[in-house]
mmCIF file of C-alpha atoms and ligand atoms in Angstrom:
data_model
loop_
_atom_site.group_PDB
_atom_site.id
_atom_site.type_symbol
_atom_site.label_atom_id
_atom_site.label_comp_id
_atom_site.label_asym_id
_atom_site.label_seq_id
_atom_site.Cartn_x
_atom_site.Cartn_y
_atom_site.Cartn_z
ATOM 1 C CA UNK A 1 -32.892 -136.375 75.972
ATOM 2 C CA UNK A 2 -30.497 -137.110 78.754
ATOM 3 C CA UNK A 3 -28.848 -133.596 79.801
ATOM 4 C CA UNK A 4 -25.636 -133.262 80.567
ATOM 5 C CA UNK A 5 -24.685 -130.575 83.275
ATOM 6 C CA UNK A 6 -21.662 -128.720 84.259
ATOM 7 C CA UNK A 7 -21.401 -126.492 87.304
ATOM 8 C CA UNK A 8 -18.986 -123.744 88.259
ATOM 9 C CA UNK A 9 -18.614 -123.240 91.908
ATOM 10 C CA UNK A 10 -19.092 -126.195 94.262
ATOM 11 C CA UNK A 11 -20.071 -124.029 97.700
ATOM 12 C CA UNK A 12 -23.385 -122.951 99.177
ATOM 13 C CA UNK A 13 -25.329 -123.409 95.905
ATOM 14 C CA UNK A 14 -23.477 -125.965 93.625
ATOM 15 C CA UNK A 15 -23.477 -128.098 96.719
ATOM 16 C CA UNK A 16 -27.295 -127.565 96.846
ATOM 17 C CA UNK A 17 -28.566 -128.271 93.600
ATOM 18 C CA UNK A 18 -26.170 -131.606 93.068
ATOM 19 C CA UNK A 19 -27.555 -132.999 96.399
ATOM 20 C CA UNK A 20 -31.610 -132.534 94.843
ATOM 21 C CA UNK A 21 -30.448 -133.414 91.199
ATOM 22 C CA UNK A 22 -29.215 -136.459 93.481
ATOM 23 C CA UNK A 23 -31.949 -137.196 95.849
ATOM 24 C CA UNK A 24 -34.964 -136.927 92.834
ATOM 25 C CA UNK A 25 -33.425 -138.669 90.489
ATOM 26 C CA UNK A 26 -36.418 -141.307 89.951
ATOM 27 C CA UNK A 27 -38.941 -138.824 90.474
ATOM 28 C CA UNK A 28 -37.420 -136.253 87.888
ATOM 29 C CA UNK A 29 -37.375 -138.930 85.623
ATOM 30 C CA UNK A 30 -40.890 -140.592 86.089
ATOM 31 C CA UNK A 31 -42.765 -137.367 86.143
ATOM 32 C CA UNK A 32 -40.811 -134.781 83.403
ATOM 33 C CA UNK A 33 -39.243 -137.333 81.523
ATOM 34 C CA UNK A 34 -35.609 -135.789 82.589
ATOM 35 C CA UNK A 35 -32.453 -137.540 82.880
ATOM 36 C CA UNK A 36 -28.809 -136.401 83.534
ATOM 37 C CA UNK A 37 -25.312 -136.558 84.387
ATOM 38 C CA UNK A 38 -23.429 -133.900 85.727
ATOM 39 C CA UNK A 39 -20.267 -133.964 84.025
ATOM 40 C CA UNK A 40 -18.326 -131.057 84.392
ATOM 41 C CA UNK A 41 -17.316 -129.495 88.595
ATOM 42 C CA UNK A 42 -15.189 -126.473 88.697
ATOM 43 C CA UNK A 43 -14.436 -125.201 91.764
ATOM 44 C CA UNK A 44 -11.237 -123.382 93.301
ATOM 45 C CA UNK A 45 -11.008 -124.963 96.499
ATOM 46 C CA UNK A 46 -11.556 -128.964 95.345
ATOM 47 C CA UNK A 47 -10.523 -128.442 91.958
ATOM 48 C CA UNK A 48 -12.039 -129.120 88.307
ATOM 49 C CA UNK A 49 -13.299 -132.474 87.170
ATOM 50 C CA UNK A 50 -14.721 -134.088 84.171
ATOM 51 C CA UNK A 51 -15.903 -137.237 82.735
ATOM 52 C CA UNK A 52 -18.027 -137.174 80.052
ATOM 53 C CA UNK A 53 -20.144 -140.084 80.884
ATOM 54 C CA UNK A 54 -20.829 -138.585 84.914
ATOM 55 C CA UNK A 55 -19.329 -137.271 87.761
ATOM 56 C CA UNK A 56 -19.405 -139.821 91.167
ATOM 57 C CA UNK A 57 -21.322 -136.964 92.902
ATOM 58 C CA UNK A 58 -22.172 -138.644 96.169
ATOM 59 C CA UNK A 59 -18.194 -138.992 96.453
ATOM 60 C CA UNK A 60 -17.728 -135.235 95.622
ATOM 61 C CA UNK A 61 -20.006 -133.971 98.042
ATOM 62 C CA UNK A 62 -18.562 -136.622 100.210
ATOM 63 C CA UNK A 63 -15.313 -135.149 100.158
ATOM 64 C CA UNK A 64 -16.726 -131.321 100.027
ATOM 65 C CA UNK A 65 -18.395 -132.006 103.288
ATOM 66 C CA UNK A 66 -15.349 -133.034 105.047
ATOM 67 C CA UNK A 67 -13.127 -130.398 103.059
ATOM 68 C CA UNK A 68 -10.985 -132.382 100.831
ATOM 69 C CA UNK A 69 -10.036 -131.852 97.053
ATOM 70 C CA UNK A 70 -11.746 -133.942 94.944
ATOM 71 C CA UNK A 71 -9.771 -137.089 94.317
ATOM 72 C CA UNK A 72 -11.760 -139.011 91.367
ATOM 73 C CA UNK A 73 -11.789 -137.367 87.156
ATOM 74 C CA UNK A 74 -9.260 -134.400 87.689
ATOM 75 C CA UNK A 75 -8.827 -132.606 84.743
ATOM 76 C CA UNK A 76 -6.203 -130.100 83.983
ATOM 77 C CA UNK A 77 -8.365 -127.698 82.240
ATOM 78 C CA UNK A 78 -8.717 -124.206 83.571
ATOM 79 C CA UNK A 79 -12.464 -123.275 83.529
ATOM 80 C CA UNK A 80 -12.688 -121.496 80.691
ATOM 81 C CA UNK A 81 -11.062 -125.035 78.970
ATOM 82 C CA UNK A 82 -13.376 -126.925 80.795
ATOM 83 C CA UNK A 83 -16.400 -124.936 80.008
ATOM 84 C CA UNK A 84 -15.729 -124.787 76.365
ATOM 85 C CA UNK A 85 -14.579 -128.434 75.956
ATOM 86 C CA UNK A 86 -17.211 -130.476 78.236
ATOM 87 C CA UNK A 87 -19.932 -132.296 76.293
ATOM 88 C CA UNK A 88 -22.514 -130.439 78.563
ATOM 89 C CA UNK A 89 -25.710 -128.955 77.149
ATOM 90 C CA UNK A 90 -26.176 -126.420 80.120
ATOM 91 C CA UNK A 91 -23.397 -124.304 82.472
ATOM 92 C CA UNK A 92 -24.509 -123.687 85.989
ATOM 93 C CA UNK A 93 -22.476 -120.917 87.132
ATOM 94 C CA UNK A 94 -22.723 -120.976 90.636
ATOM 95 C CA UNK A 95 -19.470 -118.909 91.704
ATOM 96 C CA UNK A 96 -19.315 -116.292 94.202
ATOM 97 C CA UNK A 97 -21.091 -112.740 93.404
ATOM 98 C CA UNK A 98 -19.007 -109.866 92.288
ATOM 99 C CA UNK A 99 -21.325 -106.869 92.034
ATOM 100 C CA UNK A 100 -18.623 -104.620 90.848
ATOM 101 C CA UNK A 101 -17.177 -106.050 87.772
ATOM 102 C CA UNK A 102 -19.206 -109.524 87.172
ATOM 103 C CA UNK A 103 -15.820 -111.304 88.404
ATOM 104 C CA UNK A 104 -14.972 -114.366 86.567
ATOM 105 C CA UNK A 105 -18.533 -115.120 86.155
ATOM 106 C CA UNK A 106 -18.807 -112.537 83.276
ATOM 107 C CA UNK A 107 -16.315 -114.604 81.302
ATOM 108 C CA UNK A 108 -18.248 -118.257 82.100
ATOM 109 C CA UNK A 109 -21.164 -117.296 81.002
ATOM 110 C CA UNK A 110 -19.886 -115.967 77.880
ATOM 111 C CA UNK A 111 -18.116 -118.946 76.958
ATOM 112 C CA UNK A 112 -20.659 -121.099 77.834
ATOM 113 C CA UNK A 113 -23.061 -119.341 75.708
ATOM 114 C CA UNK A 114 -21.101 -118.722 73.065
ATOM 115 C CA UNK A 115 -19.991 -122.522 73.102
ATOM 116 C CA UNK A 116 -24.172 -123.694 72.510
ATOM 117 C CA UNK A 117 -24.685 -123.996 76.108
ATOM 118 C CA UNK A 118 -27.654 -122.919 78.062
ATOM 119 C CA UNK A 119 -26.585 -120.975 81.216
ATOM 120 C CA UNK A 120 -28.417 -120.920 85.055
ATOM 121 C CA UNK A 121 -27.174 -119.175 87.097
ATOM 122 C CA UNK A 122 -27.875 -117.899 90.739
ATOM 123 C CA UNK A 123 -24.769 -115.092 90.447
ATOM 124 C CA UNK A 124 -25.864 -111.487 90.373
ATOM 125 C CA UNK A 125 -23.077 -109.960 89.055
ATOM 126 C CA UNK A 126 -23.388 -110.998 84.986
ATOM 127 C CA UNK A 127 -27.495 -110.626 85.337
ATOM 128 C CA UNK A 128 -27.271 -107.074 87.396
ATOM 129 C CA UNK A 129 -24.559 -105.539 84.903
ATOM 130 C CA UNK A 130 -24.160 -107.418 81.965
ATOM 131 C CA UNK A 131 -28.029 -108.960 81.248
ATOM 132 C CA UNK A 132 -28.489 -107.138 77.646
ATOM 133 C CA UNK A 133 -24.974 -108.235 76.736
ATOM 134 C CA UNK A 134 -25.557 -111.862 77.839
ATOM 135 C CA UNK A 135 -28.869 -112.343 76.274
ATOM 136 C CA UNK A 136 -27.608 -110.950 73.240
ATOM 137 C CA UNK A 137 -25.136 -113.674 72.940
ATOM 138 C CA UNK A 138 -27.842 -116.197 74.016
ATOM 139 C CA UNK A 139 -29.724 -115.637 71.242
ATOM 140 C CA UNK A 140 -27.827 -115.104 68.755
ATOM 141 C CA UNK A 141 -26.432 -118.592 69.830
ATOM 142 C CA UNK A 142 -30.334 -120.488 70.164
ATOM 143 C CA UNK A 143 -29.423 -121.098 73.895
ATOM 144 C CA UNK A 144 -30.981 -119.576 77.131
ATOM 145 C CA UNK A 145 -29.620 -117.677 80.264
ATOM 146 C CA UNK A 146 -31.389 -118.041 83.277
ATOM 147 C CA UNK A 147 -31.531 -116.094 86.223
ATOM 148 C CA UNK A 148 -34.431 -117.194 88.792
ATOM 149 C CA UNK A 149 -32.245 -117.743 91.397
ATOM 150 C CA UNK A 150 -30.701 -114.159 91.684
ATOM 151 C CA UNK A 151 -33.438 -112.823 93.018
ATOM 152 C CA UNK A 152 -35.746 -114.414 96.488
ATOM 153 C CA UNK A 153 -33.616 -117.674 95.880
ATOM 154 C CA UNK A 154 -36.677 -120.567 94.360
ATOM 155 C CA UNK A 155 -39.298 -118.626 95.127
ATOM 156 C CA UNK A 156 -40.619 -117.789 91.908
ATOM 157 C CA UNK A 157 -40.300 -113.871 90.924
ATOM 158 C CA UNK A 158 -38.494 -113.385 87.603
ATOM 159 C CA UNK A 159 -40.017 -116.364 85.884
ATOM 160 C CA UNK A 160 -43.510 -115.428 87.624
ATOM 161 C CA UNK A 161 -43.144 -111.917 85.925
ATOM 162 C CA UNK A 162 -42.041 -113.538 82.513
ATOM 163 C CA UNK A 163 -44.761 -115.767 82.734
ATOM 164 C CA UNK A 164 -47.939 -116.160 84.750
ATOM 165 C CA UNK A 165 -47.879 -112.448 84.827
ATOM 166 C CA UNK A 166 -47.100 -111.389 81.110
ATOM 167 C CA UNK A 167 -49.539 -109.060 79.595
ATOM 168 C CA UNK A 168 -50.199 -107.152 83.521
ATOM 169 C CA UNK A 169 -48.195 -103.655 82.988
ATOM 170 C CA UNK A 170 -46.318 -103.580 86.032
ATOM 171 C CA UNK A 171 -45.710 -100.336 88.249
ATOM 172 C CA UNK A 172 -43.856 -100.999 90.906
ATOM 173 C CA UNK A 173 -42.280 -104.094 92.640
ATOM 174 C CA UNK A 174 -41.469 -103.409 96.585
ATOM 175 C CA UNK A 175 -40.584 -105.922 99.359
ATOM 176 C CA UNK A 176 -37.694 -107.539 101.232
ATOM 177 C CA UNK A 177 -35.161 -109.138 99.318
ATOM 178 C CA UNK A 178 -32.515 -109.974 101.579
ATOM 179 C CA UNK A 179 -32.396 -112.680 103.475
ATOM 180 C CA UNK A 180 -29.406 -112.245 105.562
ATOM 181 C CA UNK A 181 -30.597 -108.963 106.998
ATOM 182 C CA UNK A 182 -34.129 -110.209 107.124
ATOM 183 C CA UNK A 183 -32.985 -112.956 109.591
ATOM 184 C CA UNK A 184 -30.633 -111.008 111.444
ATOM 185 C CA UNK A 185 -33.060 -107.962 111.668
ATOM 186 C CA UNK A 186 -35.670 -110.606 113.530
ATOM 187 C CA UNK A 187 -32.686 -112.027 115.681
ATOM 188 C CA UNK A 188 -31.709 -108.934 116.823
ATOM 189 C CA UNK A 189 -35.087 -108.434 117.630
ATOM 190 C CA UNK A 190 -35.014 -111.742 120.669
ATOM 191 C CA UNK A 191 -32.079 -109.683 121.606
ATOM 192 C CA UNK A 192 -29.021 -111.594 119.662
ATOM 193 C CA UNK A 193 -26.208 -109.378 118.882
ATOM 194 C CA UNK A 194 -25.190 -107.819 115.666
ATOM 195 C CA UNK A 195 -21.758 -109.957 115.141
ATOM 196 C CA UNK A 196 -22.968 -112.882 116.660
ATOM 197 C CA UNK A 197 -26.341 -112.894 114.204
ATOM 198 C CA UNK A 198 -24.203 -112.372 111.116
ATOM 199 C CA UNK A 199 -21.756 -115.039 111.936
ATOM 200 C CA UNK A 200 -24.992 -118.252 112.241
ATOM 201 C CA UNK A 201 -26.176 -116.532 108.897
ATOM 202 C CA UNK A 202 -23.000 -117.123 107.728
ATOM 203 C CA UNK A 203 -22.776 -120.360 108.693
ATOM 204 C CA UNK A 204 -26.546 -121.189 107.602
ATOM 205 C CA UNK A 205 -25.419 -120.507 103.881
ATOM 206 C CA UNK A 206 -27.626 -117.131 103.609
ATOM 207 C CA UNK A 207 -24.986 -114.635 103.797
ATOM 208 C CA UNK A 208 -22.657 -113.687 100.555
ATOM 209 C CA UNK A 209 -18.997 -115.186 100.319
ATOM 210 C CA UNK A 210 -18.035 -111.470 101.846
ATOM 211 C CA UNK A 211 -21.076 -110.334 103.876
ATOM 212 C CA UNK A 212 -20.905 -106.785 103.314
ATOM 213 C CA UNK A 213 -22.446 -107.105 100.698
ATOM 214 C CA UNK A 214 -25.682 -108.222 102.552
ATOM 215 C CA UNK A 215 -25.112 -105.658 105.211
ATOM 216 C CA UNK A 216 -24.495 -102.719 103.102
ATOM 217 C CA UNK A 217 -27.634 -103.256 101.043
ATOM 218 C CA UNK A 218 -25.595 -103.734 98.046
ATOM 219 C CA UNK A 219 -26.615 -107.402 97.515
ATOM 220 C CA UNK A 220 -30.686 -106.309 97.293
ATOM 221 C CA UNK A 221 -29.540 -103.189 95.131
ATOM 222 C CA UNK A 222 -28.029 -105.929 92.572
ATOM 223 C CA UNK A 223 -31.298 -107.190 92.966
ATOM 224 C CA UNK A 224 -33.454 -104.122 92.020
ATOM 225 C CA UNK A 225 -31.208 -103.163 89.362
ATOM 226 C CA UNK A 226 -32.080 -106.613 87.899
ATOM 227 C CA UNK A 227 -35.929 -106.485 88.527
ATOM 228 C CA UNK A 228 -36.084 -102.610 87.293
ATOM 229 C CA UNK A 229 -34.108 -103.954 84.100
ATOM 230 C CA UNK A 230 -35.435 -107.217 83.392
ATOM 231 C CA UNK A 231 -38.701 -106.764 84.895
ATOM 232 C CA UNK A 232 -39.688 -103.422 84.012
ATOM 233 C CA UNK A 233 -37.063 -103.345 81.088
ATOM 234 C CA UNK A 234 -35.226 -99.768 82.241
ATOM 235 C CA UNK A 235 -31.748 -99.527 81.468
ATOM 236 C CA UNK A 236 -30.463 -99.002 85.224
ATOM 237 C CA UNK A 237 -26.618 -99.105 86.136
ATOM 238 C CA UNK A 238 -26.176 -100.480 89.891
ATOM 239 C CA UNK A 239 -25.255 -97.474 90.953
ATOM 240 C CA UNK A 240 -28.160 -95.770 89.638
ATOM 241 C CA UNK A 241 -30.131 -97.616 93.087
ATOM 242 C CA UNK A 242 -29.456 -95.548 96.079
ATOM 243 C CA UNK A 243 -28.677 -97.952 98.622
ATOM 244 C CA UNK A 244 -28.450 -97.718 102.422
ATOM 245 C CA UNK A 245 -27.959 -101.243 104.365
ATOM 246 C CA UNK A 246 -28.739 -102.072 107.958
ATOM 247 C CA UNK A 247 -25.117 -101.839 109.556
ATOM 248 C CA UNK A 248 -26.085 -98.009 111.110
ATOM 249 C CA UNK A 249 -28.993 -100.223 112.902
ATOM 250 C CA UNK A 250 -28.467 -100.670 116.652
ATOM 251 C CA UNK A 251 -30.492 -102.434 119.363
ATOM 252 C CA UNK A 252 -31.929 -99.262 120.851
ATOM 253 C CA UNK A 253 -33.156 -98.573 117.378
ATOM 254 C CA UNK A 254 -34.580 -102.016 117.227
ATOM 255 C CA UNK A 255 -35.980 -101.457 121.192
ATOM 256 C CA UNK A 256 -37.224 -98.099 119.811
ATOM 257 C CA UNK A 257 -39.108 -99.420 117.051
ATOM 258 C CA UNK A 258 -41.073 -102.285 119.044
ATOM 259 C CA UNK A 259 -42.747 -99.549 121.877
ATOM 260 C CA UNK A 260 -43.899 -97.836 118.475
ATOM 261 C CA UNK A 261 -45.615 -100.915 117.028
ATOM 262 C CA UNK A 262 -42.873 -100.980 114.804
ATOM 263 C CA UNK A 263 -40.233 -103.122 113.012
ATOM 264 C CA UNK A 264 -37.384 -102.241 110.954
ATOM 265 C CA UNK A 265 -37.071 -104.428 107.355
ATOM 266 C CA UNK A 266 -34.731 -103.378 104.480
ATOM 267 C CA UNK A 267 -36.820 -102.670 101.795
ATOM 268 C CA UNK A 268 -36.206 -102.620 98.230
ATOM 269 C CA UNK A 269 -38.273 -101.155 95.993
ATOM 270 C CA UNK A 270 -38.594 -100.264 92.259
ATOM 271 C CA UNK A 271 -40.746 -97.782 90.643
ATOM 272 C CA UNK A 272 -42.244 -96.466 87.074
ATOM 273 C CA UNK A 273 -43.812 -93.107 86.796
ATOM 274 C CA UNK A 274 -44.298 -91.153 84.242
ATOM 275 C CA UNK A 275 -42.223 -93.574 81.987
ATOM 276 C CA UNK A 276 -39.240 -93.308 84.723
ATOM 277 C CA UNK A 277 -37.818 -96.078 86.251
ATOM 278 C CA UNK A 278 -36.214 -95.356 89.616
ATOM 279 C CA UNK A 279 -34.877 -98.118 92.420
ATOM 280 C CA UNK A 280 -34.313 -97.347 95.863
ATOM 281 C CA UNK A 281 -32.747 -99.858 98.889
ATOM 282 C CA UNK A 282 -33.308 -98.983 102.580
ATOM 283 C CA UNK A 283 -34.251 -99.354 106.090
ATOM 284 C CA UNK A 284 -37.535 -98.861 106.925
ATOM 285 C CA UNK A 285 -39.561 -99.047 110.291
ATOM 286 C CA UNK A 286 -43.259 -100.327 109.443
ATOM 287 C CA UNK A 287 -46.392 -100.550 111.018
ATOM 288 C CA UNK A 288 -46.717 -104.148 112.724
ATOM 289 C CA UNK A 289 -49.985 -104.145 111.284
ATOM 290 C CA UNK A 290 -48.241 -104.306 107.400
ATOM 291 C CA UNK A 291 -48.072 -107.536 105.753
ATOM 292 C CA UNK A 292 -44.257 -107.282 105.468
ATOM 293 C CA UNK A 293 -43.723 -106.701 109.420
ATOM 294 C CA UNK A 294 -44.645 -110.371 109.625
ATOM 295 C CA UNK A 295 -41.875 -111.726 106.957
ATOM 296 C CA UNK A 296 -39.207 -112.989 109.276
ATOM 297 C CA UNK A 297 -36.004 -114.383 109.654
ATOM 298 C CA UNK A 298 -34.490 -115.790 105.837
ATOM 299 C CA UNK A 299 -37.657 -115.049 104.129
ATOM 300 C CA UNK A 300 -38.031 -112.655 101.068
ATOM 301 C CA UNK A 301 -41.454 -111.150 99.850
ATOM 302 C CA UNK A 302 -42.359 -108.882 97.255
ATOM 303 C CA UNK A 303 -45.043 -107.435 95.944
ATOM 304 C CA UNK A 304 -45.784 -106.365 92.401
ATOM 305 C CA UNK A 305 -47.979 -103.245 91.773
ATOM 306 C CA UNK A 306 -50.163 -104.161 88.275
ATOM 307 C CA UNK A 307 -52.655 -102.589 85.708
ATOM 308 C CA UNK A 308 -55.049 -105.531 85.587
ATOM 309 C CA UNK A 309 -54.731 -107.492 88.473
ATOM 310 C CA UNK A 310 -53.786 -104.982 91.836
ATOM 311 C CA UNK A 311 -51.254 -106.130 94.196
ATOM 312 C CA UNK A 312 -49.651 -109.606 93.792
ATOM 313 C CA UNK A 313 -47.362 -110.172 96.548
ATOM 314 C CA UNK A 314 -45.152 -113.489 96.735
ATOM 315 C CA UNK A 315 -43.451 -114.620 99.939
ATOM 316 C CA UNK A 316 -41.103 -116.982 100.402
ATOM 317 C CA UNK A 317 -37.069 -118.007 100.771
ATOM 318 C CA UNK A 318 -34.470 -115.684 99.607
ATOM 319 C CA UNK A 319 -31.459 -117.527 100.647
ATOM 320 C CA UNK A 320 -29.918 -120.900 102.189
ATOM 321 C CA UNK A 321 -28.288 -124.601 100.039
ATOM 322 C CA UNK A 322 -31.625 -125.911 99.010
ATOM 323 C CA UNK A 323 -34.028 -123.061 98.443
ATOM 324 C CA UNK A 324 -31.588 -121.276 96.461
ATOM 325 C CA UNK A 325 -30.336 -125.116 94.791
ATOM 326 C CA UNK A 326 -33.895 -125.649 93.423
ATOM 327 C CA UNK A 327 -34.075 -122.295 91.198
ATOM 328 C CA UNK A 328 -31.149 -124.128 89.483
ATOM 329 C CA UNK A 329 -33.222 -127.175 89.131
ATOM 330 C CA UNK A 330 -36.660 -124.912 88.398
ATOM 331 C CA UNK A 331 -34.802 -123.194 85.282
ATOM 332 C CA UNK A 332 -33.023 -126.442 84.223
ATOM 333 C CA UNK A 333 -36.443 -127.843 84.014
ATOM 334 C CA UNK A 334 -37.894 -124.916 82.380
ATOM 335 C CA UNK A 335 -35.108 -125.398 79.530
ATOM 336 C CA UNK A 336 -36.450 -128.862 79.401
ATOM 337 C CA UNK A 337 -39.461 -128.694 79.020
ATOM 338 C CA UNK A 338 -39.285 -126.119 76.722
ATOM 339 C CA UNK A 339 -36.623 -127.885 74.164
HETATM 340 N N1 HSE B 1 -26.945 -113.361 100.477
HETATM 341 C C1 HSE B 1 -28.192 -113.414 99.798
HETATM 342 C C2 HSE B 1 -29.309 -113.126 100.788
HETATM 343 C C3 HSE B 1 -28.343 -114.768 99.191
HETATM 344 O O1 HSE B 1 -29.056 -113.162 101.985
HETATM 345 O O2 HSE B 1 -30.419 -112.850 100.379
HETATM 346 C C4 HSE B 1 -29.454 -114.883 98.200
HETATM 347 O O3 HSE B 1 -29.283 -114.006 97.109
#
């Protein structure tokens, strides 16, 4: 079956998974058997396009790169038109993250699932308040909605959990799962400042459309509100996570910590005991000699407390075009292969 995709939101991420869709087009085809066309862009800055038969995405990302609207298959559909209308099989919603109401995102994904059409997405906000709601919909409509890429970017951690580790009860899942702070913590550390750090993050694609929300831990709290829920199926609100970010860090803390042997990571961490399931986001100065003190810059890792098989911990990116691109292109396949 050739798919037919539509994405919503043409920055960091959208950007990231047309340019591999792009670049392995032969090789998805030769060794899964996967064609597409990407027929549907929405975006607010270079506008919404569709043709049914594919997008000219080497000219989009042409003109994204040098910051022009898009000038080829404008459509005057709104995105909820263009969503419902498109001949596309699966939605990538790949807006910006609003973890206090879902933003716009909420009402994509709906229609998209309530239209027949799978959704991936890398946006927090519908998976960290809205997941039950969402799946509901998804089934009851024979479609999925994934949601890899919301937490540690492509490196595999919701899907591992689903899968490969199904049938392990798990206890407790605790690691670093920002990757702005991560990289600016270990910047700051070679003695960069705290503005300057946050702006190349920024400008490397890690940090969110508004940053606080890296900085003021709320972007890993969406995060362990989605692994405590989806994971280790509590029924968490956001705002159930206590959450302290890194902004109260300064470099004499960071000076401090190195003549203890220390280093400071924000650590997120989610927890079941005695039935309970409790999340927690916060600083933390750790031993050098802990297998987390040596996760630096952009890099996530968590690990996963289990019944049958110990401590599983997986490290790798949390953030940036391509890392976070291919856990669009990981669950795409998934639906796939799974069809
Ligand atoms: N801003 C996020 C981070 C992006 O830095 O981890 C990935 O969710």
């Amino acid at each position: 079956m050739k798919h037919k995709i539509a994405i919503l939101g043409f920055g960091t991420v959208g950007q990231g998974i047309s340019e591999i869709l792009l670049n392995k087009k032969e090789y998805l085809k030769n060794k899964y058997d996967f064609e597409y066309d990407i027929v549907a862009v929405a975006d607010f800055v270079y506008g919404n396009v569709y043709n049914p038969y594919g997008l000219d995405i080497p000219l989009m990302l042409q003109e994204a790169k040098e910051k022009k609207k898009f000038s080829k298959d404008l459509t005057d559909w709104d995105n909820l038109e263009l969503i419902r209308n498109c001949n596309a099989d699966i939605l990538c919603e790949l807006t910006y993250t609003d973890l206090n109401t879902g933003g716009p995102a909420v009402d994509h994904v709906k229609a998209a699932l309530e239209s027949g059409k799978h959704v991936v997405t890398s946006n927090k906000g519908p998976a960290a308040l809205f997941y039950p709601e969402m799946k509901k919909i998804a089934d009851k409509n024979g479609v999925k909605f994934m949601i890899e890429g919301t937490v540690c970017a492509g490196t595999p951690v919701i899907n591992l959990a689903d899968g490969p580790l199904a049938g392990c009860e798990i206890s407790k899942i605790r690691g670093i799962l920002n990757g702005t702070t991560n990289y600016m913590l270990s910047e700051m550390e070679k003695g960069m400042d705290y503005n300057e750090v946050l702006k190349v993050a920024q400008e490397l694609g890690y940090a969110e459309a508004d940053p606080t929300g890296d900085v003021e831990g709320y972007d890993a709290r969406g995060k362990v509100t989605i692994l405590a829920n989806i994971v280790m199926g509590a029924s968490l609100k956001i705002n159930d996570v206590s959450c302290k970010g890194i902004t109260q860090i300064t470099s004499e803390d960071i000076e401090n910590a190195k003549k203890q042997n220390k280093r400071w990571k924000l650590i997120g961490s989610v927890e079941k005991k005695d039935g309970k399931v409790t999340g927690s986001v916060a600083p933390e100065m750790i031993d050098l000699s802990h297998p987390l003190a040596g996760v630096m810059g952009a890099t996530n890792a968590l690990t996963f407390t289990t019944d049958l098989l110990g401590d599983v911990t997986i490290v790798g990116p949390g953030a940036g075009k391509i890392e976070t691109g291919f856990s669009i292109l990981t669950d795409i396949l998934d639906i796939h292969r799974n069809q």
